[in-house]
mmCIF file of C-alpha atoms and ligand atoms in Angstrom:
data_model
loop_
_atom_site.group_PDB
_atom_site.id
_atom_site.type_symbol
_atom_site.label_atom_id
_atom_site.label_comp_id
_atom_site.label_asym_id
_atom_site.label_seq_id
_atom_site.Cartn_x
_atom_site.Cartn_y
_atom_site.Cartn_z
ATOM 1 C CA MET J 292 230.030 42.583 117.222
ATOM 2 C CA ALA J 293 231.376 45.064 114.684
ATOM 3 C CA ASP J 294 229.042 47.138 112.547
ATOM 4 C CA PRO J 295 228.624 45.747 109.050
ATOM 5 C CA THR J 296 230.444 47.433 106.182
ATOM 6 C CA ARG J 297 228.128 49.848 104.421
ATOM 7 C CA ILE J 298 228.061 49.787 100.607
ATOM 8 C CA VAL J 299 225.803 52.272 98.839
ATOM 9 C CA VAL J 300 225.138 51.401 95.198
ATOM 10 C CA THR J 301 224.276 54.530 93.229
ATOM 11 C CA ASP J 302 221.877 54.654 90.277
ATOM 12 C CA ASP J 303 224.393 55.353 87.520
ATOM 13 C CA GLY J 304 227.761 55.627 89.215
ATOM 14 C CA PRO J 305 230.020 53.905 91.666
ATOM 15 C CA ALA J 306 229.429 51.853 94.782
ATOM 16 C CA LEU J 307 230.346 53.934 97.832
ATOM 17 C CA VAL J 308 232.131 51.766 100.380
ATOM 18 C CA THR J 309 232.650 53.026 103.929
ATOM 19 C CA GLY J 310 236.048 52.527 105.533
ATOM 20 C CA PRO J 311 239.401 51.314 104.264
ATOM 21 C CA VAL J 312 238.967 48.788 101.481
ATOM 22 C CA GLU J 313 241.035 46.373 99.466
ATOM 23 C CA VAL J 314 239.567 45.535 96.056
ATOM 24 C CA GLU J 315 240.721 42.306 94.420
ATOM 25 C CA LEU J 316 240.531 42.244 90.619
ATOM 26 C CA PRO J 317 239.950 39.177 88.421
ATOM 27 C CA ASP J 318 243.698 38.900 87.742
ATOM 28 C CA GLY J 319 244.367 38.653 91.470
ATOM 29 C CA SER J 320 245.882 42.121 91.805
ATOM 30 C CA ARG J 321 244.688 44.212 94.729
ATOM 31 C CA VAL J 322 244.063 47.920 95.125
ATOM 32 C CA ARG J 323 243.867 49.400 98.615
ATOM 33 C CA SER J 324 242.155 52.629 99.631
ATOM 34 C CA ASP J 325 242.365 54.142 103.110
ATOM 35 C CA ARG J 326 239.794 56.857 102.419
ATOM 36 C CA ALA J 327 236.790 57.247 104.736
ATOM 37 C CA VAL J 328 234.540 56.482 101.754
ATOM 38 C CA THR J 329 235.829 54.884 98.562
ATOM 39 C CA ALA J 330 233.955 55.124 95.268
ATOM 40 C CA VAL J 331 234.397 51.765 93.548
ATOM 41 C CA CYS J 332 233.829 51.952 89.793
ATOM 42 C CA LEU J 333 231.042 49.728 88.507
ATOM 43 C CA CYS J 334 231.004 51.009 84.903
ATOM 44 C CA ARG J 335 234.634 49.999 84.157
ATOM 45 C CA ARG J 336 235.319 53.275 82.339
ATOM 46 C CA SER J 337 237.523 54.753 85.050
ATOM 47 C CA ARG J 338 241.126 55.399 84.114
ATOM 48 C CA ARG J 339 241.872 54.632 87.761
ATOM 49 C CA TYR J 340 239.830 51.397 87.780
ATOM 50 C CA PRO J 341 238.694 50.001 90.186
ATOM 51 C CA ILE J 342 238.471 53.458 91.780
ATOM 52 C CA CYS J 343 235.855 55.772 90.233
ATOM 53 C CA ASP J 344 237.262 58.877 88.504
ATOM 54 C CA ALA J 345 233.815 60.219 87.494
ATOM 55 C CA SER J 346 234.183 58.963 83.897
ATOM 56 C CA HIS J 347 230.643 57.567 84.205
ATOM 57 C CA ARG J 348 229.423 61.202 84.122
ATOM 58 C CA ARG J 349 231.137 61.944 80.791
ATOM 59 C CA LYS J 350 229.461 58.890 79.256
ATOM 60 C CA ALA J 351 226.044 60.062 80.424
ATOM 61 C CA ARG J 352 226.553 63.525 78.885
ATOM 62 C CA GLN J 353 227.679 62.097 75.528
ATOM 63 C CA GLU J 354 224.636 59.841 75.315
ATOM 64 C CA GLY J 355 222.351 62.771 76.066
ATOM 65 C CA THR J 356 223.762 64.830 73.191
ATOM 66 C CA ASP J 357 221.823 64.785 69.902
ATOM 67 C CA ALA J 358 224.794 65.997 67.798
HETATM 68 S S1 FES M 231 231.499 54.369 88.203
HETATM 69 FE FE1 FES M 231 232.507 56.241 88.077
HETATM 70 S S2 FES M 231 233.980 55.954 86.547
HETATM 71 FE FE2 FES M 231 232.967 54.068 86.672
#
């Protein structure tokens, strides 16, 4: 029996998925990643959605600014 796919959901960022993945979007389009670990965007702010581009970090910094 194969090991289960590991998905690590982070507190304020992406879901880290181990192994090659194919993400299917609501419109039926598919995005494939052959990386050892793929960061799947959960915040929907990534310009490379559904792959995380760290845009979730910029949002956090802006919210933490008083100015
Ligand atoms: S989770 Fe990183 S850009 Fe959305």
